[in-house]
């Protein structure tokens, strides 16, 4: 079990500490965490680009449109779930990476209208009762023909489940609701 948790820890840490070849970056224009993108080279088996050269921010086809807010709740949900699992077995790791994980959560489900860095519930439509996946990308110069879609309700539910699991485990880690230490 320790080996599995160590492997999962390594796999999620690279995304949270900024050392991934195509790291997450904060987008000031739309207020969110987006992936820099990777111009993958089959010969070198790595990205030809390095931050701040981020093709994912100009090419809606990169990383399933992540730089254009496509599927954020799906993608971020996997990272959040992994972080919750690692934190269950390594609370110190959870404390260390609390802020980066919280940034992913705030990107997809920020509940506060007072937060100046992320919009409120970016992907959740409370009136229709579903989430939207398609982001802000354009096809042939126009919006997606079918509007914002929700092609995977199971991944949406998994993302929201991941946030609940993460919240529950961090509640325990911070001592039953005391929260992170104040500076």
Short mmCIF file of C-alpha atoms in Angstrom, two decimals:
data_model
loop_
_atom_site.label_atom_id
_atom_site.label_comp_id
_atom_site.label_asym_id
_atom_site.label_seq_id
_atom_site.Cartn_x
_atom_site.Cartn_y
_atom_site.Cartn_z
CA UNK A 1 0.00 0.00 0.00
CA UNK A 2 2.84 2.40 0.82
CA UNK A 3 4.30 1.89 -2.64
CA UNK A 4 0.96 2.64 -4.30
CA UNK A 5 0.50 5.83 -2.25
CA UNK A 6 4.08 6.90 -3.02
CA UNK A 7 3.46 6.38 -6.73
CA UNK A 8 0.19 8.36 -6.58
CA UNK A 9 1.91 11.09 -4.53
CA UNK A 10 4.64 11.45 -7.17
CA UNK A 11 2.06 11.50 -9.96
CA UNK A 12 -0.04 14.30 -8.48
CA UNK A 13 2.79 16.34 -6.92
CA UNK A 14 4.33 17.15 -10.31
CA UNK A 15 1.11 18.98 -11.23
CA UNK A 16 0.80 20.82 -7.93
CA UNK A 17 4.40 22.01 -7.49
CA UNK A 18 4.81 23.45 -10.99
CA UNK A 19 7.47 20.98 -12.16
CA UNK A 20 5.36 19.35 -14.89
CA UNK A 21 6.63 19.93 -18.42
CA UNK A 22 3.29 21.57 -19.17
CA UNK A 23 2.45 23.21 -15.82
CA UNK A 24 -0.76 24.78 -14.60
CA UNK A 25 -0.65 28.56 -14.80
CA UNK A 26 -3.07 31.17 -13.49
CA UNK A 27 -5.01 32.96 -16.24
CA UNK A 28 -5.63 36.54 -15.10
CA UNK A 29 -8.04 37.31 -17.98
CA UNK A 30 -10.66 34.67 -17.12
CA UNK A 31 -9.54 33.91 -13.56
CA UNK A 32 -8.62 30.25 -13.63
CA UNK A 33 -6.01 27.53 -13.58
CA UNK A 34 -5.13 26.46 -17.13
CA UNK A 35 -2.57 24.08 -18.52
CA UNK A 36 0.35 25.58 -20.42
CA UNK A 37 0.13 22.87 -23.09
CA UNK A 38 2.75 20.61 -24.61
CA UNK A 39 4.04 20.44 -28.15
CA UNK A 40 4.96 16.78 -27.75
CA UNK A 41 7.96 15.42 -29.64
CA UNK A 42 7.73 11.68 -30.35
CA UNK A 43 11.49 11.39 -30.83
CA UNK A 44 12.56 13.01 -27.55
CA UNK A 45 9.38 11.87 -25.73
CA UNK A 46 9.04 15.30 -24.15
CA UNK A 47 7.63 18.74 -24.81
CA UNK A 48 9.43 20.96 -27.32
CA UNK A 49 8.13 24.02 -25.48
CA UNK A 50 8.77 25.28 -21.96
CA UNK A 51 6.88 27.84 -19.89
CA UNK A 52 6.24 30.72 -20.68
CA UNK A 53 5.83 29.36 -24.25
CA UNK A 54 2.35 27.91 -23.72
CA UNK A 55 0.67 26.55 -26.86
CA UNK A 56 -2.30 25.45 -24.76
CA UNK A 57 -3.27 29.10 -24.32
CA UNK A 58 -3.50 29.82 -28.05
CA UNK A 59 -4.51 26.44 -29.54
CA UNK A 60 -7.94 25.19 -28.46
CA UNK A 61 -6.94 21.71 -29.68
CA UNK A 62 -4.16 21.36 -27.11
CA UNK A 63 -4.92 19.23 -24.04
CA UNK A 64 -8.59 18.82 -24.97
CA UNK A 65 -9.01 22.61 -24.87
CA UNK A 66 -7.93 22.95 -21.24
CA UNK A 67 -6.44 26.41 -21.89
CA UNK A 68 -9.91 27.42 -23.11
CA UNK A 69 -11.68 26.08 -20.00
CA UNK A 70 -12.94 22.93 -21.67
CA UNK A 71 -13.55 19.98 -19.31
CA UNK A 72 -11.93 21.67 -16.28
CA UNK A 73 -14.18 19.95 -13.79
CA UNK A 74 -13.37 16.59 -15.36
CA UNK A 75 -9.60 17.08 -15.43
CA UNK A 76 -9.26 18.87 -12.11
CA UNK A 77 -11.48 16.30 -10.44
CA UNK A 78 -8.90 13.60 -11.04
CA UNK A 79 -6.15 15.71 -9.44
CA UNK A 80 -8.38 16.61 -6.49
CA UNK A 81 -9.36 12.97 -5.95
CA UNK A 82 -5.70 11.92 -6.06
CA UNK A 83 -4.82 14.68 -3.59
CA UNK A 84 -7.58 13.52 -1.21
CA UNK A 85 -6.31 9.94 -1.38
CA UNK A 86 -2.68 10.88 -0.78
CA UNK A 87 -3.65 13.22 2.08
CA UNK A 88 -5.59 10.40 3.79
CA UNK A 89 -2.32 8.48 4.10
CA UNK A 90 0.10 11.44 4.27
CA UNK A 91 -1.44 14.40 6.13
CA UNK A 92 1.81 16.38 6.02
CA UNK A 93 1.74 16.23 2.23
CA UNK A 94 -1.86 17.43 2.34
CA UNK A 95 -0.89 20.44 4.44
CA UNK A 96 1.99 21.24 2.09
CA UNK A 97 -0.14 21.13 -1.07
CA UNK A 98 -3.35 22.56 0.39
CA UNK A 99 -3.20 25.88 -1.51
CA UNK A 100 -2.48 24.40 -4.97
CA UNK A 101 -5.32 21.88 -4.57
CA UNK A 102 -7.61 24.63 -3.32
CA UNK A 103 -6.77 26.63 -6.48
CA UNK A 104 -8.04 23.73 -8.61
CA UNK A 105 -11.20 23.52 -6.52
CA UNK A 106 -11.76 27.27 -6.70
CA UNK A 107 -11.33 27.10 -10.48
CA UNK A 108 -14.27 24.74 -10.92
CA UNK A 109 -16.48 25.30 -7.88
CA UNK A 110 -15.63 28.54 -6.12
CA UNK A 111 -18.54 29.31 -3.78
CA UNK A 112 -17.51 32.86 -2.90
CA UNK A 113 -18.59 35.95 -4.82
CA UNK A 114 -15.96 37.82 -2.76
CA UNK A 115 -13.10 35.87 -4.36
CA UNK A 116 -11.39 38.23 -6.80
CA UNK A 117 -9.34 35.49 -8.47
CA UNK A 118 -11.94 32.92 -9.56
CA UNK A 119 -15.56 33.18 -10.76
CA UNK A 120 -18.38 31.62 -8.78
CA UNK A 121 -19.16 28.03 -9.82
CA UNK A 122 -17.57 28.28 -13.29
CA UNK A 123 -18.96 24.98 -14.60
CA UNK A 124 -22.14 24.50 -12.59
CA UNK A 125 -25.51 25.61 -13.92
CA UNK A 126 -27.77 25.72 -10.88
CA UNK A 127 -30.83 26.54 -13.00
CA UNK A 128 -30.55 23.53 -15.31
CA UNK A 129 -29.05 21.29 -12.63
CA UNK A 130 -26.03 20.17 -14.61
CA UNK A 131 -22.50 21.23 -15.40
CA UNK A 132 -21.12 22.62 -18.64
CA UNK A 133 -17.96 21.23 -20.18
CA UNK A 134 -17.24 23.25 -23.32
CA UNK A 135 -15.48 26.31 -21.97
CA UNK A 136 -14.77 29.33 -24.18
CA UNK A 137 -13.24 27.71 -27.27
CA UNK A 138 -14.50 28.50 -30.75
CA UNK A 139 -15.05 26.23 -33.75
CA UNK A 140 -14.60 27.90 -37.14
CA UNK A 141 -14.75 31.31 -35.46
CA UNK A 142 -18.00 30.69 -33.62
CA UNK A 143 -19.23 29.06 -30.42
CA UNK A 144 -19.74 25.32 -30.17
CA UNK A 145 -22.75 24.47 -32.37
CA UNK A 146 -24.55 22.61 -29.59
CA UNK A 147 -23.84 25.22 -26.93
CA UNK A 148 -22.05 24.28 -23.78
CA UNK A 149 -22.33 20.54 -23.40
CA UNK A 150 -22.05 18.00 -20.65
CA UNK A 151 -20.83 14.86 -22.34
CA UNK A 152 -19.83 13.02 -19.17
CA UNK A 153 -22.10 13.36 -16.18
CA UNK A 154 -20.15 10.61 -14.41
CA UNK A 155 -16.94 12.65 -14.57
CA UNK A 156 -18.80 15.68 -13.23
CA UNK A 157 -20.17 13.69 -10.32
CA UNK A 158 -16.69 12.26 -9.70
CA UNK A 159 -15.23 15.78 -9.58
CA UNK A 160 -17.82 16.93 -7.04
CA UNK A 161 -17.27 13.73 -5.03
CA UNK A 162 -13.51 14.44 -5.08
CA UNK A 163 -14.11 17.89 -3.60
CA UNK A 164 -16.24 16.43 -0.80
CA UNK A 165 -13.60 13.78 -0.05
CA UNK A 166 -10.87 16.42 -0.07
CA UNK A 167 -12.88 18.70 2.20
CA UNK A 168 -13.57 15.86 4.64
CA UNK A 169 -9.96 14.74 4.85
CA UNK A 170 -8.64 18.31 5.18
CA UNK A 171 -11.18 18.89 7.96
CA UNK A 172 -9.51 16.00 9.80
CA UNK A 173 -5.98 17.14 8.90
CA UNK A 174 -6.59 20.67 10.21
CA UNK A 175 -7.89 19.28 13.50
CA UNK A 176 -11.63 19.10 13.11
CA UNK A 177 -12.40 22.49 11.66
CA UNK A 178 -9.66 24.67 13.11
CA UNK A 179 -8.47 25.37 9.58
CA UNK A 180 -5.00 26.17 8.32
CA UNK A 181 -2.85 28.35 10.56
CA UNK A 182 -3.36 32.07 10.02
CA UNK A 183 -0.23 34.07 9.05
#
